XYZ file of C-alpha atoms in Angstrom:
378
model
C -106.616 28.278 68.789
C -106.848 24.547 69.506
C -104.956 22.429 67.038
C -106.137 18.919 67.989
C -109.879 19.513 67.360
C -110.741 17.514 70.511
C -114.153 18.315 72.053
C -114.190 20.873 74.815
C -115.154 19.638 78.309
C -118.796 20.223 79.142
C -119.187 23.092 81.627
C -121.006 22.101 84.821
C -123.079 23.760 87.514
C -121.693 23.917 90.996
C -123.794 20.824 91.808
C -121.931 18.924 89.134
C -124.747 18.469 86.587
C -124.206 19.378 82.940
C -125.444 22.822 81.896
C -128.117 22.923 79.214
C -127.430 24.918 76.089
C -129.398 28.132 76.241
C -128.631 29.224 72.654
C -128.623 27.218 69.394
C -125.193 26.369 67.971
C -124.164 28.473 64.972
C -123.722 25.588 62.536
C -124.681 25.232 58.923
C -127.867 23.135 58.441
C -127.345 19.721 56.867
C -128.672 19.018 53.385
C -131.307 16.368 52.736
C -128.627 13.812 51.848
C -126.724 14.473 55.116
C -123.876 16.550 53.608
C -122.875 20.072 54.653
C -123.027 22.964 52.219
C -119.707 24.551 51.167
C -118.399 27.310 53.480
C -119.853 30.742 52.908
C -117.940 33.847 51.741
C -117.342 35.046 55.317
C -115.637 31.803 56.334
C -113.545 31.797 53.144
C -112.307 35.322 53.888
C -111.387 34.289 57.436
C -109.355 31.314 56.202
C -107.631 33.465 53.585
C -106.737 36.078 56.221
C -105.254 33.391 58.462
C -103.129 31.997 55.645
C -101.859 35.471 54.689
C -101.020 36.277 58.324
C -99.079 33.033 58.687
C -97.187 33.685 55.465
C -96.249 37.211 56.572
C -95.018 35.906 59.939
C -92.874 33.315 58.211
C -91.432 35.917 55.837
C -90.477 38.116 58.807
C -89.323 35.446 61.246
C -87.316 33.135 59.000
C -84.684 35.765 58.042
C -84.477 36.856 61.687
C -83.976 33.295 62.911
C -81.416 32.697 60.173
C -79.502 35.861 61.114
C -79.549 35.030 64.836
C -78.334 31.504 64.140
C -75.463 32.948 62.102
C -74.518 35.221 65.013
C -74.513 32.285 67.404
C -72.211 30.350 65.071
C -70.035 33.467 64.750
C -69.374 33.273 68.489
C -67.887 29.778 68.247
C -64.186 29.001 68.031
C -61.088 30.298 69.765
C -59.422 33.690 69.255
C -55.948 33.640 67.744
C -52.898 34.070 69.922
C -51.780 37.659 70.210
C -55.249 39.163 69.807
C -55.134 41.343 72.880
C -54.319 44.952 73.708
C -51.883 46.906 71.565
C -51.834 49.621 74.262
C -54.097 51.731 72.063
C -57.349 51.545 74.048
C -59.604 54.418 75.136
C -62.338 55.295 77.603
C -65.159 57.818 77.561
C -65.204 59.980 80.715
C -68.150 61.937 82.108
C -68.579 65.691 82.385
C -67.661 65.727 86.081
C -63.975 65.746 85.119
C -64.164 69.285 83.720
C -67.047 71.002 85.512
C -65.430 71.115 88.961
C -66.835 68.004 90.628
C -63.645 65.935 90.283
C -60.634 66.765 92.453
C -56.974 65.806 92.758
C -57.791 62.643 94.729
C -60.093 61.466 91.920
C -57.358 61.985 89.348
C -54.884 60.055 91.487
C -57.331 57.129 91.716
C -57.953 57.230 87.947
C -54.232 57.186 87.245
C -53.811 54.176 89.513
C -56.621 52.299 87.731
C -55.318 53.059 84.237
C -51.734 52.014 84.958
C -52.689 48.321 84.546
C -54.585 48.836 81.276
C -53.877 49.603 77.646
C -55.807 52.890 77.735
C -53.992 55.777 76.043
C -56.878 58.085 75.044
C -59.434 59.781 77.287
C -62.588 61.089 75.569
C -63.756 63.633 78.151
C -67.294 64.993 77.812
C -66.748 68.715 77.327
C -69.992 69.731 75.618
C -72.739 69.438 74.791
C -72.519 71.971 72.035
C -75.424 74.284 71.348
C -77.596 73.381 68.372
C -75.928 76.192 66.412
C -72.515 74.534 66.904
C -71.159 76.927 69.519
C -69.661 75.832 72.850
C -69.873 78.080 75.952
C -66.560 78.136 77.791
C -68.486 77.928 81.081
C -69.092 74.228 80.402
C -65.483 73.192 80.973
C -63.907 75.440 83.632
C -61.539 72.694 84.870
C -60.303 71.488 81.479
C -56.804 72.912 81.878
C -56.471 71.344 85.343
C -57.445 67.940 83.958
C -55.137 68.042 80.947
C -52.142 69.171 83.009
C -52.821 66.576 85.725
C -53.172 63.709 83.224
C -49.961 64.697 81.445
C -48.205 64.769 84.805
C -49.647 61.572 86.312
C -50.061 59.542 83.112
C -47.317 60.413 80.616
C -48.258 59.378 77.093
C -52.026 59.480 77.689
C -53.965 61.938 75.511
C -56.998 63.961 76.623
C -59.532 64.607 73.856
C -62.544 66.920 74.119
C -65.697 64.842 73.640
C -68.099 67.203 71.815
C -71.595 65.983 71.101
C -75.116 67.046 70.279
C -78.416 65.679 69.032
C -78.949 66.101 65.302
C -82.258 67.233 63.821
C -82.419 64.158 61.606
C -85.419 62.461 63.222
C -87.040 65.339 65.097
C -87.408 69.090 64.493
C -85.130 69.956 67.400
C -81.360 69.602 67.178
C -78.220 70.554 65.293
C -78.577 70.978 61.519
C -75.386 70.077 59.677
C -76.889 71.164 56.368
C -76.343 74.768 57.524
C -72.892 76.038 56.604
C -72.926 78.433 59.555
C -73.502 75.548 61.962
C -70.615 73.538 60.529
C -68.376 76.607 60.748
C -69.354 77.041 64.404
C -68.435 73.405 65.165
C -65.022 74.000 63.581
C -64.620 77.081 65.776
C -65.580 75.008 68.833
C -62.891 72.477 67.908
C -60.331 75.263 67.685
C -61.589 76.601 71.014
C -61.002 73.340 72.950
C -57.560 72.921 71.431
C -56.762 76.409 72.697
C -57.820 75.161 76.146
C -55.081 72.529 76.028
C -56.822 69.376 74.789
C -54.818 66.892 72.717
C -57.640 66.256 70.289
C -61.308 66.560 69.343
C -63.775 63.678 69.632
C -67.109 64.196 67.820
C -70.285 62.313 68.721
C -73.280 63.556 66.716
C -76.401 61.390 66.784
C -78.506 60.137 65.142
C -76.296 60.493 62.097
C -77.737 58.894 58.986
C -75.622 56.914 56.571
C -74.412 58.898 53.574
C -74.553 62.325 55.224
C -72.318 64.436 52.974
C -72.507 67.411 55.329
C -70.881 65.350 58.072
C -68.058 64.346 55.744
C -67.539 67.996 54.841
C -67.436 68.890 58.540
C -64.790 66.227 59.193
C -62.619 67.624 56.405
C -62.803 71.100 57.911
C -62.150 69.988 61.511
C -59.243 67.806 60.476
C -57.568 70.769 58.807
C -57.612 72.432 62.240
C -56.380 69.400 64.198
C -53.568 68.673 61.752
C -52.350 72.248 61.961
C -52.170 71.820 65.756
C -50.634 68.310 65.653
C -53.777 67.126 67.464
C -56.070 64.112 67.032
C -59.503 63.964 65.399
C -61.687 61.064 66.464
C -65.374 60.165 66.066
C -67.928 57.915 67.718
C -69.322 55.803 64.876
C -72.640 54.046 64.374
C -72.678 50.305 63.777
C -72.341 48.903 60.256
C -75.176 47.246 58.320
C -75.297 43.601 59.508
C -76.922 42.881 56.119
C -76.401 44.971 52.967
C -78.779 47.934 52.901
C -80.220 47.126 56.319
C -80.175 50.778 57.412
C -82.599 51.621 54.586
C -84.954 48.785 55.557
C -84.884 49.719 59.245
C -85.378 53.382 58.448
C -88.523 52.520 56.494
C -89.875 50.191 59.178
C -88.863 52.050 62.349
C -88.086 55.573 61.176
C -84.571 55.256 62.612
C -81.863 54.005 60.201
C -79.602 52.997 63.077
C -76.742 51.568 60.989
C -74.265 52.963 58.487
C -73.401 51.309 55.204
C -69.914 49.829 55.157
C -69.056 52.253 52.352
C -70.029 55.296 54.423
C -68.165 53.926 57.451
C -65.049 53.748 55.290
C -65.559 57.306 54.050
C -65.681 58.515 57.656
C -62.707 56.372 58.707
C -60.494 57.837 55.977
C -61.119 61.363 57.265
C -60.155 60.855 60.916
C -57.275 59.651 63.061
C -59.454 57.415 65.239
C -62.893 55.872 64.782
C -64.641 54.257 67.759
C -67.593 51.971 66.991
C -70.486 52.231 69.456
C -70.853 48.440 69.464
C -73.552 48.278 72.134
C -77.322 48.902 72.226
C -77.615 46.066 69.728
C -81.074 44.609 70.612
C -79.467 41.180 71.078
C -81.227 39.114 73.804
C -78.452 36.611 74.626
C -74.787 36.955 75.524
C -73.731 34.539 72.775
C -75.711 36.475 70.149
C -74.265 39.775 71.326
C -70.735 38.382 71.215
C -71.339 37.022 67.718
C -72.689 40.393 66.652
C -69.595 42.195 67.981
C -67.391 39.694 66.131
C -69.280 40.504 62.927
C -69.062 44.263 63.527
C -65.329 43.994 64.204
C -64.773 42.205 60.900
C -66.899 44.693 58.954
C -65.122 47.655 60.559
C -61.667 46.200 59.894
C -62.543 45.684 56.232
C -63.660 49.309 55.859
C -60.975 51.057 57.945
C -57.607 51.830 56.330
C -54.606 50.607 58.360
C -53.512 54.212 58.828
C -56.636 54.946 60.906
C -56.852 53.782 64.495
C -59.979 51.578 64.921
C -61.566 51.004 68.335
C -64.499 48.736 69.235
C -66.792 49.869 72.045
C -67.238 47.972 75.310
C -70.420 48.447 77.406
C -69.197 49.703 80.788
C -72.780 50.589 81.805
C -75.851 48.674 82.916
C -79.405 49.202 81.683
C -82.384 47.046 80.838
C -84.535 48.477 78.065
C -85.462 47.747 74.495
C -82.236 47.722 72.542
C -79.943 46.952 75.480
C -80.221 43.918 77.765
C -77.769 44.009 80.627
C -77.548 40.215 80.924
C -76.610 39.943 77.239
C -74.381 42.949 76.530
C -71.496 42.116 78.837
C -67.882 43.232 78.641
C -66.761 39.602 78.596
C -68.908 38.825 75.527
C -67.797 42.015 73.782
C -64.097 41.300 74.371
C -64.434 37.742 73.100
C -66.354 38.989 70.051
C -63.679 41.606 69.329
C -60.935 39.001 69.539
C -62.806 36.594 67.256
C -63.453 39.275 64.633
C -59.847 40.450 64.816
C -58.587 36.856 64.511
C -60.637 36.150 61.388
C -60.058 39.422 59.563
C -56.751 41.084 60.412
C -55.122 39.524 63.471
C -51.971 41.613 63.115
C -53.704 45.016 62.779
C -51.546 47.358 64.820
C -53.730 50.480 65.080
C -56.554 48.733 66.875
C -58.061 48.791 70.345
C -61.208 48.855 72.448
C -63.012 51.836 73.991
C -64.970 51.590 77.267
C -68.220 53.494 77.733
C -68.403 55.010 80.379
C -66.304 55.565 83.530
C -68.994 56.610 86.027
C -71.181 53.541 85.383
C -68.379 50.934 85.323
C -68.304 48.094 87.854
C -65.367 46.091 89.145
C -66.637 43.176 87.069
C -66.437 45.313 83.922
C -62.824 46.225 84.674
C -61.965 42.621 85.544
C -63.451 41.299 82.262
C -61.540 43.920 80.298
C -58.222 43.186 82.019
C -58.493 39.396 81.955
C -59.978 39.100 78.479
C -58.173 41.862 76.593
C -55.204 43.275 78.529
C -53.935 39.838 79.661
C -51.027 40.961 81.800
């Protein structure tokens, strides 16, 4: 649409002469006194539609612009002194570590890399579980080798079985936590991996909607098993509502309530030993906005997590470009700075706190360098 109402240039033939109009212009005829009649009903409806469309766009865009501006401001300032590793960090490891693809030389290289970090927990992909909650032992034939080798090469580092599956919350296919038999099978799978030598159980069930009481019940049952074995229970957690009730709004608009309420996050955190926020795939288009978002998430998570629970914030050690994750924006450097800013503003002295890197097989040297220089600092 042209906004200046200036006349359009007259189209010309190739010879350069003006073209004659071949059809009459669709204008309202002038009255006898030279005035134009008022616009007809069709033109009134068009103007009304344009005004409504503009109003709707403003209603949608103004809150978004306000929120993004707040995130940019949240990225300003300097982190407090001492906001760096407490030697309580973690990393997610791929399935190759337990299915036979990784060998002794790979473990030696991993041990060498981790010596200069604060990583003390390894979440090793040991599933996926079946939709009924069971876990075939054939999926982790080298688990005992890995656990023994880590304990030998990296004393003090724990190896937790990363058990995941897709939930049937947004599609008909997947695990159904509302079934008591399924939850009981997951508990049995947790007991099964502890029997294999793991130091803990790490659950990652997605997409998990905020307020899921069946998940809370499952955590209670699994924790009874891990406590009896003096083992750890940890979970991969969804992000927290950036605005109150945002998960409900997004669920209505997109059919995917991506976030958890802060209340539900706290209910989960009180039932586990460790909670690791998947603070990536944030839809943020700029590095500064992503860093500001991580700072906000860190503050929200600290407020909801009791000091007795170990809180970890996720770092994106992978590289994709798709809707929801922009590689140029979601960098390890921005995430680390955001974590430090959120920690500084909310609970700078929190002891049971760290970061968790996702995932080993996609990590670059730049990812490791940003983590060491920004967070480890030694």
